[in-house]
Coordinates of C-alpha atoms in Angstrom, one line a residue:
X1 CA -12.3 -59.6 -15.4
X2 CA -9.0 -58.8 -17.2
X3 CA -6.0 -59.8 -15.3
X4 CA -3.5 -58.8 -18.2
X5 CA -4.4 -56.1 -20.8
X6 CA -2.3 -55.2 -23.7
X7 CA -2.9 -51.9 -25.5
X8 CA -1.3 -50.8 -29.0
X9 CA 1.7 -52.7 -28.2
X10 CA 4.6 -52.5 -30.4
X11 CA 8.4 -53.5 -30.0
X12 CA 11.9 -53.6 -31.9
X13 CA 14.9 -55.3 -30.7
X14 CA 18.1 -53.4 -30.5
X15 CA 19.4 -52.5 -34.0
X16 CA 16.3 -53.8 -35.8
X17 CA 14.4 -51.2 -37.8
X18 CA 11.5 -53.7 -38.4
X19 CA 9.1 -54.2 -35.3
X20 CA 9.2 -57.9 -34.0
X21 CA 5.4 -57.3 -32.9
X22 CA 3.2 -54.5 -33.9
X23 CA -0.1 -53.0 -32.6
X24 CA -0.9 -55.9 -30.3
X25 CA -4.2 -55.6 -28.5
X26 CA -5.0 -58.4 -26.1
X27 CA -7.1 -59.2 -22.9
X28 CA -6.3 -62.1 -20.7
X29 CA -8.9 -63.1 -18.0
X30 CA -8.1 -63.9 -14.7
X31 CA -8.0 -67.8 -14.1
X32 CA -8.3 -68.6 -17.8
X33 CA -5.9 -70.7 -19.9
X34 CA -4.8 -68.8 -23.2
X35 CA -3.3 -71.0 -26.0
X36 CA -0.9 -68.7 -28.1
X37 CA 0.4 -70.2 -31.3
X38 CA 1.7 -69.0 -34.7
X39 CA 4.6 -69.7 -37.0
X40 CA 8.3 -69.7 -35.8
X41 CA 9.4 -66.2 -35.7
X42 CA 5.9 -64.6 -35.6
X43 CA 6.6 -62.8 -32.1
X44 CA 5.1 -65.2 -29.6
X45 CA 8.1 -65.5 -27.2
X46 CA 8.6 -61.8 -27.7
X47 CA 5.0 -61.0 -26.5
X48 CA 5.3 -63.3 -23.7
X49 CA 8.6 -61.6 -22.6
X50 CA 6.7 -58.2 -22.6
X51 CA 4.2 -59.8 -20.1
X52 CA 7.1 -60.5 -17.8
X53 CA 9.0 -57.4 -18.3
X54 CA 12.0 -58.8 -19.8
X55 CA 11.2 -56.7 -22.7
X56 CA 12.5 -54.1 -22.6
X57 CA 14.2 -54.3 -19.2
X58 CA 16.4 -57.0 -20.1
X59 CA 16.6 -57.1 -23.8
X60 CA 16.5 -53.2 -24.5
X61 CA 15.2 -52.0 -27.9
X62 CA 12.1 -49.6 -28.6
X63 CA 8.8 -50.4 -27.0
X64 CA 5.5 -48.4 -27.5
X65 CA 2.0 -49.1 -25.9
X66 CA 1.0 -50.6 -22.7
X67 CA 0.9 -53.7 -20.5
X68 CA -0.9 -53.8 -17.4
X69 CA -1.2 -56.7 -14.9
X70 CA -3.8 -56.6 -12.3
X71 CA -4.7 -52.8 -13.3
X72 CA -1.1 -51.9 -12.6
X73 CA 1.4 -50.9 -15.5
X74 CA 4.5 -52.9 -15.7
X75 CA 6.6 -49.9 -15.3
X76 CA 4.9 -49.3 -12.1
X77 CA 6.1 -52.4 -10.4
X78 CA 9.0 -53.3 -8.8
X79 CA 10.9 -56.5 -9.8
X80 CA 9.9 -58.4 -6.8
X81 CA 6.2 -57.4 -7.2
X82 CA 6.3 -58.6 -10.9
X83 CA 8.1 -61.8 -9.8
X84 CA 5.0 -62.5 -7.4
X85 CA 2.5 -61.7 -10.2
X86 CA 3.9 -63.6 -13.3
X87 CA 6.7 -66.0 -14.0
X88 CA 7.8 -67.9 -17.2
X89 CA 9.3 -71.2 -18.1
X90 CA 11.6 -70.6 -21.0
X91 CA 11.8 -72.6 -24.3
X92 CA 15.5 -73.6 -23.5
X93 CA 15.8 -75.3 -20.0
X94 CA 19.5 -74.7 -20.1
X95 CA 18.7 -70.8 -19.8
X96 CA 17.0 -71.4 -16.6
X97 CA 19.2 -74.1 -14.7
X98 CA 21.9 -72.9 -12.4
X99 CA 22.5 -75.5 -9.6
X100 CA 24.2 -78.8 -9.9
X101 CA 21.6 -81.0 -8.4
X102 CA 17.6 -81.2 -8.9
X103 CA 16.7 -80.4 -5.3
X104 CA 19.0 -77.4 -5.1
X105 CA 17.8 -76.0 -8.6
X106 CA 14.0 -76.2 -7.4
X107 CA 14.5 -74.7 -4.1
X108 CA 17.0 -72.1 -5.1
X109 CA 14.7 -69.4 -6.4
X110 CA 12.5 -69.5 -3.1
X111 CA 15.5 -69.5 -0.8
X112 CA 16.5 -66.2 -2.6
X113 CA 13.2 -64.6 -1.6
X114 CA 13.4 -65.4 1.9
X115 CA 10.7 -68.0 2.3
X116 CA 10.9 -70.1 5.5
X117 CA 13.0 -73.2 5.5
X118 CA 10.1 -75.4 6.8
X119 CA 7.8 -74.1 3.9
X120 CA 10.4 -74.6 1.5
X121 CA 11.1 -78.2 2.0
X122 CA 7.3 -79.0 1.7
X123 CA 6.8 -76.9 -1.2
X124 CA 9.7 -78.4 -3.1
X125 CA 8.7 -82.0 -2.3
X126 CA 5.2 -81.2 -3.3
X127 CA 6.1 -79.5 -6.6
X128 CA 8.4 -82.4 -7.5
X129 CA 5.6 -84.6 -6.8
X130 CA 3.3 -82.6 -9.1
X131 CA 5.9 -82.6 -12.0
X132 CA 6.5 -86.5 -11.4
X133 CA 10.2 -86.1 -10.8
X134 CA 10.7 -86.8 -7.2
X135 CA 12.7 -89.9 -8.3
X136 CA 15.2 -87.2 -9.8
X137 CA 15.5 -85.4 -6.3
X138 CA 19.2 -86.2 -5.7
X139 CA 20.3 -86.7 -9.4
X140 CA 22.8 -84.3 -10.9
X141 CA 21.7 -82.0 -13.4
X142 CA 24.3 -83.1 -16.1
X143 CA 23.1 -86.7 -15.8
X144 CA 19.5 -85.8 -17.0
X145 CA 18.0 -86.0 -20.3
X146 CA 16.9 -82.7 -22.3
X147 CA 13.3 -83.8 -21.4
X148 CA 14.1 -84.3 -17.6
X149 CA 15.9 -80.8 -17.6
X150 CA 12.5 -79.5 -19.2
X151 CA 10.7 -81.0 -16.2
X152 CA 13.1 -79.7 -13.8
X153 CA 12.6 -76.0 -15.1
X154 CA 8.8 -76.1 -15.0
X155 CA 9.1 -77.3 -11.2
X156 CA 11.5 -74.4 -10.5
X157 CA 8.6 -72.0 -11.8
X158 CA 5.8 -73.7 -10.2
X159 CA 7.5 -73.8 -6.7
X160 CA 6.9 -70.0 -6.7
X161 CA 3.1 -70.4 -7.0
X162 CA 2.7 -67.1 -8.9
X163 CA -0.6 -65.6 -10.0
X164 CA 0.2 -66.1 -13.7
X165 CA 2.7 -68.5 -15.4
X166 CA 3.8 -68.3 -18.9
X167 CA 5.0 -71.6 -20.6
X168 CA 7.1 -71.3 -23.8
X169 CA 6.9 -74.6 -25.4
X170 CA 7.0 -76.8 -22.2
X171 CA 6.4 -80.0 -23.9
X172 CA 8.6 -79.6 -26.7
X173 CA 11.4 -82.0 -25.3
X174 CA 9.0 -84.4 -23.6
X175 CA 7.7 -88.1 -24.8
X176 CA 4.1 -88.4 -25.1
X177 CA 3.6 -89.9 -21.5
X178 CA 5.6 -86.9 -20.0
X179 CA 3.7 -84.5 -22.2
X180 CA 0.4 -85.7 -21.1
X181 CA 1.5 -85.4 -17.5
X182 CA 2.7 -81.8 -18.1
X183 CA -0.7 -80.8 -19.6
X184 CA -2.7 -82.3 -16.8
X185 CA -0.5 -80.5 -14.2
X186 CA -1.0 -77.1 -16.0
X187 CA -4.8 -78.0 -16.0
X188 CA -4.6 -79.0 -12.3
X189 CA -2.8 -75.9 -11.3
X190 CA -5.4 -73.5 -13.3
X191 CA -8.4 -75.5 -11.9
X192 CA -7.6 -75.9 -8.3
X193 CA -5.3 -72.9 -7.6
X194 CA -6.9 -70.2 -10.0
X195 CA -3.4 -69.4 -11.6
X196 CA -3.7 -67.7 -15.0
X197 CA -1.9 -69.8 -17.8
X198 CA -0.3 -68.5 -20.9
X199 CA 0.9 -71.5 -23.0
X200 CA 3.1 -70.9 -26.2
X201 CA 3.2 -74.3 -28.1
X202 CA 3.5 -75.6 -31.8
X203 CA 2.3 -78.9 -30.7
X204 CA -1.4 -78.3 -30.4
X205 CA -3.2 -81.5 -29.8
X206 CA -3.1 -81.7 -26.0
X207 CA -3.1 -78.0 -25.3
X208 CA -6.1 -77.1 -27.5
X209 CA -8.3 -79.2 -25.5
X210 CA -7.5 -77.5 -22.2
X211 CA -7.4 -73.9 -23.5
X212 CA -10.3 -71.5 -22.8
X213 CA -9.4 -69.3 -25.8
X214 CA -6.8 -69.7 -28.5
X215 CA -4.8 -66.8 -30.1
X216 CA -2.7 -67.1 -33.4
X217 CA 0.1 -64.8 -34.4
X218 CA 1.5 -64.0 -37.8
X219 CA 4.2 -61.6 -38.8
X220 CA 4.2 -59.9 -35.3
X221 CA 0.3 -59.5 -35.2
X222 CA -2.7 -61.3 -33.6
X223 CA -4.4 -62.5 -36.7
X224 CA -7.0 -64.6 -34.5
X225 CA -8.2 -64.6 -31.0
X226 CA -11.3 -66.4 -29.9
X227 CA -12.9 -69.8 -28.9
X228 CA -12.2 -73.1 -30.3
X229 CA -15.4 -73.3 -32.3
X230 CA -14.6 -69.8 -33.7
X231 CA -11.2 -71.3 -34.7
X232 CA -12.7 -74.3 -36.5
X233 CA -15.0 -72.2 -38.4
X234 CA -12.3 -69.7 -39.5
X235 CA -11.5 -70.1 -43.3
X236 CA -7.9 -68.8 -43.2
X237 CA -5.2 -71.4 -43.7
X238 CA -3.0 -69.3 -41.3
X239 CA -5.4 -70.1 -38.5
X240 CA -6.5 -73.6 -39.5
X241 CA -2.9 -74.9 -39.7
X242 CA -2.9 -74.6 -35.9
X243 CA -6.0 -76.9 -35.3
X244 CA -5.1 -80.1 -33.5
X245 CA -4.8 -83.3 -35.9
X246 CA -8.2 -84.8 -35.2
X247 CA -10.2 -81.5 -36.1
X248 CA -7.9 -81.0 -39.4
X249 CA -9.1 -84.6 -40.2
X250 CA -12.8 -83.6 -39.4
X251 CA -12.3 -80.6 -42.0
X252 CA -10.9 -83.0 -44.5
X253 CA -14.0 -85.2 -43.9
X254 CA -16.1 -82.1 -44.7
X255 CA -17.7 -81.9 -41.1
X256 CA -19.1 -78.4 -40.9
X257 CA -19.8 -78.4 -37.0
X258 CA -16.8 -78.9 -34.6
X259 CA -16.7 -82.3 -33.1
X260 CA -16.7 -81.5 -29.2
X261 CA -13.9 -84.2 -28.6
X262 CA -11.6 -86.7 -30.0
X263 CA -14.1 -89.2 -28.6
X264 CA -17.1 -87.8 -30.4
X265 CA -15.4 -87.8 -33.8
X266 CA -14.3 -91.4 -33.5
X267 CA -17.7 -92.5 -32.6
X268 CA -19.0 -90.8 -35.9
X269 CA -16.4 -92.2 -38.2
X270 CA -18.2 -95.4 -39.1
X271 CA -20.4 -93.0 -41.4
X272 CA -17.6 -92.7 -43.7
X273 CA -16.5 -95.1 -46.1
X274 CA -12.7 -94.8 -45.7
X275 CA -11.8 -98.2 -45.0
X276 CA -9.5 -99.3 -47.9
X277 CA -6.4 -101.7 -48.5
X278 CA -3.0 -100.1 -47.8
X279 CA 0.3 -101.4 -49.0
X280 CA 3.1 -101.5 -46.2
X281 CA 5.8 -99.3 -46.8
X282 CA 8.9 -101.7 -47.0
X283 CA 12.4 -100.8 -45.7
X284 CA 14.9 -100.4 -48.2
X285 CA 17.1 -103.4 -48.8
X286 CA 20.7 -102.2 -48.8
X287 CA 23.9 -102.8 -47.2
X288 CA 24.9 -102.2 -43.5
X289 CA 26.4 -98.7 -42.7
X290 CA 26.3 -98.9 -38.9
X291 CA 26.8 -101.9 -37.1
X292 CA 26.5 -102.2 -33.5
X293 CA 27.2 -105.2 -31.1
X294 CA 26.9 -105.5 -27.4
X295 CA 27.1 -102.0 -26.7
X296 CA 27.1 -100.6 -23.2
X297 CA 27.2 -97.0 -21.9
X298 CA 27.4 -96.1 -18.3
X299 CA 27.0 -92.8 -16.2
X300 CA 28.8 -93.9 -12.9
X301 CA 27.1 -97.1 -12.3
X302 CA 23.9 -96.4 -14.2
X303 CA 23.7 -98.0 -17.6
X304 CA 22.3 -95.5 -20.2
X305 CA 22.8 -98.0 -23.1
X306 CA 22.5 -101.8 -22.1
X307 CA 23.6 -104.6 -24.3
X308 CA 22.2 -103.2 -27.7
X309 CA 22.8 -105.0 -31.1
X310 CA 21.6 -103.0 -33.9
X311 CA 22.1 -102.8 -37.5
X312 CA 21.5 -99.4 -39.6
X313 CA 21.0 -99.9 -43.2
X314 CA 22.5 -97.4 -45.8
X315 CA 19.8 -95.1 -47.1
X316 CA 17.2 -95.7 -44.2
X317 CA 15.6 -93.0 -42.4
X318 CA 15.4 -94.0 -38.8
X319 CA 13.0 -92.7 -36.0
X320 CA 14.6 -93.2 -32.5
X321 CA 11.7 -93.2 -30.1
X322 CA 11.0 -94.0 -26.4
X323 CA 10.5 -92.2 -23.2
X324 CA 13.0 -89.6 -21.6
X325 CA 16.0 -91.3 -20.1
X326 CA 15.6 -94.4 -22.4
X327 CA 19.1 -94.0 -23.6
X328 CA 18.4 -92.5 -27.1
X329 CA 20.7 -89.4 -26.9
X330 CA 23.4 -91.6 -25.3
X331 CA 23.3 -94.2 -28.1
X332 CA 23.7 -91.5 -30.6
X333 CA 26.6 -89.8 -28.8
X334 CA 28.3 -93.3 -28.6
X335 CA 27.9 -93.4 -32.4
X336 CA 29.5 -90.0 -32.7
X337 CA 32.3 -91.1 -30.3
X338 CA 31.2 -88.6 -27.9
X339 CA 31.1 -90.9 -24.8
X340 CA 33.0 -93.9 -23.5
X341 CA 31.4 -97.3 -24.5
X342 CA 31.9 -101.1 -24.3
X343 CA 31.3 -103.2 -27.2
X344 CA 31.3 -102.4 -30.8
X345 CA 30.2 -99.6 -33.0
X346 CA 31.5 -100.1 -36.7
X347 CA 30.8 -97.5 -39.6
X348 CA 31.3 -98.6 -43.1
X349 CA 33.4 -101.5 -41.2
X350 CA 35.7 -99.3 -39.3
X351 CA 35.5 -99.0 -35.5
X352 CA 34.4 -95.6 -34.4
X353 CA 37.3 -95.2 -32.0
X354 CA 39.8 -95.5 -34.9
X355 CA 37.9 -93.2 -37.4
X356 CA 39.5 -89.7 -38.2
X357 CA 37.7 -86.8 -39.5
X358 CA 34.5 -88.5 -38.5
X359 CA 32.6 -85.1 -38.5
X360 CA 32.6 -84.9 -42.3
X361 CA 31.0 -88.6 -42.7
X362 CA 28.5 -88.0 -39.7
X363 CA 26.5 -84.6 -39.1
X364 CA 25.2 -84.5 -35.6
X365 CA 22.6 -81.8 -34.4
X366 CA 22.1 -82.1 -30.7
X367 CA 18.9 -81.3 -28.6
X368 CA 20.4 -77.7 -27.8
X369 CA 20.9 -75.5 -31.0
X370 CA 22.7 -73.1 -28.8
X371 CA 25.7 -75.5 -28.8
X372 CA 26.3 -74.6 -32.5
X373 CA 25.7 -71.0 -32.6
X374 CA 28.7 -68.8 -31.7
X375 CA 29.4 -66.5 -34.5
X376 CA 28.0 -63.0 -35.2
X377 CA 25.8 -64.0 -38.1
X378 CA 23.8 -67.0 -39.4
X379 CA 26.2 -66.8 -42.6
X380 CA 29.4 -66.9 -40.6
X381 CA 28.0 -70.2 -38.8
X382 CA 27.9 -72.1 -42.0
X383 CA 31.0 -70.6 -43.3
X384 CA 32.8 -71.7 -40.0
X385 CA 31.8 -75.2 -40.6
X386 CA 32.9 -75.2 -44.0
X387 CA 36.2 -73.6 -43.1
X388 CA 36.9 -76.3 -40.5
X389 CA 37.3 -78.9 -43.3
X390 CA 39.0 -76.7 -45.9
X391 CA 36.0 -76.1 -47.9
X392 CA 34.9 -73.0 -49.9
X393 CA 31.7 -72.9 -51.4
X394 CA 29.3 -69.6 -51.3
X395 CA 26.7 -71.2 -53.3
X396 CA 26.3 -74.1 -50.9
X397 CA 25.7 -72.0 -47.9
X398 CA 23.0 -69.9 -49.7
X399 CA 21.4 -73.1 -51.2
X400 CA 21.3 -74.5 -47.6
X401 CA 19.8 -71.3 -46.1
X402 CA 17.2 -71.0 -48.7
X403 CA 16.3 -74.7 -48.2
X404 CA 15.5 -74.2 -44.7
X405 CA 13.8 -70.7 -45.3
X406 CA 16.4 -68.9 -43.3
X407 CA 18.0 -66.9 -46.2
X408 CA 16.5 -63.8 -44.9
X409 CA 18.1 -64.2 -41.5
X410 CA 21.6 -64.5 -43.2
X411 CA 23.0 -61.4 -41.6
X412 CA 21.3 -61.8 -38.2
X413 CA 23.1 -62.6 -35.0
X414 CA 21.8 -66.1 -34.0
X415 CA 21.2 -65.1 -30.6
X416 CA 18.5 -62.8 -31.6
X417 CA 16.5 -65.5 -33.5
X418 CA 13.5 -67.2 -32.2
X419 CA 13.7 -70.8 -30.9
X420 CA 12.5 -72.4 -34.2
X421 CA 14.8 -70.1 -36.2
X422 CA 17.8 -71.1 -33.9
X423 CA 16.8 -74.8 -34.5
X424 CA 16.9 -74.2 -38.2
X425 CA 20.1 -72.6 -38.1
X426 CA 21.8 -75.1 -36.1
X427 CA 20.7 -77.8 -38.6
X428 CA 22.0 -75.6 -41.5
X429 CA 25.4 -75.4 -39.9
X430 CA 25.6 -79.4 -40.0
X431 CA 23.7 -80.1 -43.5
X432 CA 26.0 -77.6 -45.3
X433 CA 28.5 -80.3 -45.2
X434 CA 26.2 -82.9 -47.0
X435 CA 27.2 -85.8 -44.6
X436 CA 26.6 -89.3 -45.5
X437 CA 25.0 -90.0 -42.2
X438 CA 23.1 -87.5 -40.3
X439 CA 22.0 -87.7 -36.6
X440 CA 19.3 -85.4 -35.2
X441 CA 18.1 -85.1 -31.8
X442 CA 14.8 -83.5 -31.5
X443 CA 15.1 -81.7 -34.8
X444 CA 11.4 -80.3 -34.9
X445 CA 11.5 -78.8 -31.6
X446 CA 10.0 -75.1 -31.7
X447 CA 9.1 -75.4 -35.5
X448 CA 5.8 -74.8 -37.0
X449 CA 4.1 -77.1 -39.5
X450 CA 5.3 -75.3 -42.5
X451 CA 8.7 -75.4 -41.1
X452 CA 8.6 -79.0 -40.3
X453 CA 7.5 -80.1 -43.8
X454 CA 10.4 -78.0 -45.4
X455 CA 12.8 -79.8 -43.0
X456 CA 11.2 -83.2 -43.9
X457 CA 11.4 -82.5 -47.5
X458 CA 15.3 -81.8 -47.2
X459 CA 15.7 -84.8 -45.1
X460 CA 13.9 -87.1 -47.6
X461 CA 15.9 -85.7 -50.5
X462 CA 19.0 -86.3 -48.6
X463 CA 17.7 -89.9 -47.6
X464 CA 16.7 -90.5 -51.4
X465 CA 20.4 -89.6 -52.4
X466 CA 21.3 -92.7 -50.3
X467 CA 21.8 -90.7 -47.1
X468 CA 21.3 -92.3 -43.9
X469 CA 19.2 -90.5 -41.2
X470 CA 19.0 -91.3 -37.5
X471 CA 16.4 -89.0 -35.9
X472 CA 15.5 -88.9 -32.3
X473 CA 11.9 -87.6 -31.7
X474 CA 8.8 -87.3 -29.6
X475 CA 7.1 -85.8 -32.5
X476 CA 5.1 -89.0 -33.9
X477 CA 3.3 -87.1 -36.4
X478 CA 6.6 -85.8 -38.1
X479 CA 8.2 -89.5 -37.7
X480 CA 5.2 -91.1 -39.3
X481 CA 5.2 -88.9 -42.1
X482 CA 8.8 -89.2 -43.0
X483 CA 10.7 -92.2 -41.5
X484 CA 10.7 -95.6 -43.0
X485 CA 12.3 -97.6 -39.8
X486 CA 11.6 -96.9 -36.2
X487 CA 13.5 -98.1 -33.1
X488 CA 11.8 -98.1 -29.7
X489 CA 13.8 -97.8 -26.7
X490 CA 13.2 -98.5 -23.1
X491 CA 15.5 -98.4 -20.1
X492 CA 18.7 -98.5 -22.4
X493 CA 17.5 -101.4 -24.5
X494 CA 15.8 -101.6 -27.9
X495 CA 12.5 -103.5 -27.5
X496 CA 10.8 -102.9 -30.9
X497 CA 12.2 -102.3 -34.5
X498 CA 11.0 -102.0 -37.9
X499 CA 8.4 -100.2 -40.2
X500 CA 5.8 -97.9 -38.8
X501 CA 3.2 -100.4 -39.4
X502 CA 4.9 -103.0 -37.3
X503 CA 6.2 -100.5 -34.7
X504 CA 3.4 -97.6 -34.5
X505 CA 0.4 -99.7 -35.3
X506 CA -1.7 -100.3 -32.1
X507 CA 0.6 -98.4 -30.1
X508 CA -0.6 -96.8 -26.7
X509 CA 1.8 -93.8 -26.4
X510 CA 4.2 -94.4 -29.3
X511 CA 1.9 -93.8 -32.4
X512 CA 0.0 -90.8 -33.7
X513 CA -3.4 -89.6 -32.5
X514 CA -4.7 -90.0 -36.1
X515 CA -3.8 -93.7 -35.9
X516 CA -5.6 -93.9 -32.5
X517 CA -8.6 -92.4 -34.0
X518 CA -8.9 -94.4 -37.2
X519 CA -7.5 -97.8 -36.2
X520 CA -10.7 -99.4 -35.9
X521 CA -11.4 -98.5 -39.5
X522 CA -7.9 -98.8 -40.9
X523 CA -5.1 -99.3 -38.6
X524 CA -2.4 -98.2 -41.6
X525 CA -3.7 -94.6 -41.3
X526 CA -1.2 -92.5 -39.3
X527 CA -1.2 -88.7 -40.5
X528 CA -3.7 -86.2 -41.9
X529 CA -2.3 -86.5 -45.2
X530 CA -3.0 -90.3 -45.4
X531 CA -6.8 -89.3 -45.0
X532 CA -6.4 -86.7 -47.9
X533 CA -5.0 -89.0 -50.2
X534 CA -7.9 -91.7 -49.3
X535 CA -10.4 -88.9 -49.9
X536 CA -8.6 -87.8 -53.1
X537 CA -8.3 -91.3 -54.5
X538 CA -11.9 -92.4 -53.8
X539 CA -13.5 -89.0 -54.5
X540 CA -16.7 -90.4 -53.4
X541 CA -16.4 -90.5 -49.7
X542 CA -19.8 -89.8 -47.9
X543 CA -20.2 -86.2 -46.6
X544 CA -22.4 -86.2 -43.5
X545 CA -22.8 -83.1 -41.4
X546 CA -23.4 -83.5 -37.5

């Protein structure tokens, strides 16, 4: 039975001649989990806004076609009726949070629809337990990490217990352990409560497993909608790019029939002659550019960074990994001089507190791209950055936009961009200065695989020119592909540092799925490209269908 039905749906944002989504036809069954994926800017978030009525009721624009929920057209439903049927967790948690404390934030929505106080207390507590954030109950929102804020936003939607929930990249800011919790939570809500789930995500590995069907969007249209096996058998590159990593590995190994699980594929890998010797990538030997000694940062009495000693070498590409709340963002803010600290942070031998015009030496891109977007066009964002330092170089602006594949968005308002496009615009506004040191906090959030590879290429180019990069990330595949040094943090301390072979090898959470899959054969395999390289070099691996 179709719970949501979309017929011939097309939509254009105000002042846009080109339709963002066009001629969409889709049926979503009651109680199913639909996984919706596609490139950044393909129309995924816009389609989800059509489900909730935000398009066109809030965003305006021109819409045609029909969306029905439970056999009622959206235009027939009152705001309250629509809220009881479907709700949404936004891509950016900052857009959803209103109150100052976690408990108040989660209770706020259901207080406003008149639920009894006794019911509110129980539902709020149970929701926090579902999301594993009961320990944050009395915390101020401003003290939370980006990932913790995302969990609070999810809890604030779940507390309504609607008939359908749309999740727009719910794990984009979460570490592997927390991501697993959210995936399991979504599965439990669906299985035990029968709530229909629509998930929009770029990180396909976990959600692919729990999805009943997968839909792929490209250039505003749905180009595929079907089962997992149908997707595996599909020959289109635009569809295959959204397969989880273990199935991409299976395709590289020419396995015709889709393995039913990660476990099944692992059990059959012994058939393949891919055990080969691999030379470890050594960290570049160079002079120190950032020297940190006995660093301590506090929020009130809580130590966010606790007695860290760290030496960052010039020209290194550092992946900063660890759980939400481990102190990663605070450490980077301290390096930028954005937060008070005790101890010493020296950049090129000078204490950060004494450095002037630090912004031209160090570029910093925080978790939230909206922090960087205030002008009327993307072009003006980059021009504003250059103007702040008395620089004028039109070619540099164009080159930066082209490198990040957002030149076509040059004259668009940044607030009209998708989450992934905003992310690239924010990065461009900092990269345009060609900083000597670049700090990135979750730069791949909202980016599809193609956009990630493009960003990675730009960062490696900067890195090869002796630029130093410090990147906070939960995207282990991206980090394993591009970083040459890893710093693992836990409770404000550095607990491991070194190459990926030293830090990620044999990891439980902090490694890639491909490494977990192949580690019994070769523990130095981390990403699908490693398998492609092996197969290309050997060119004689065994081809077995099962």
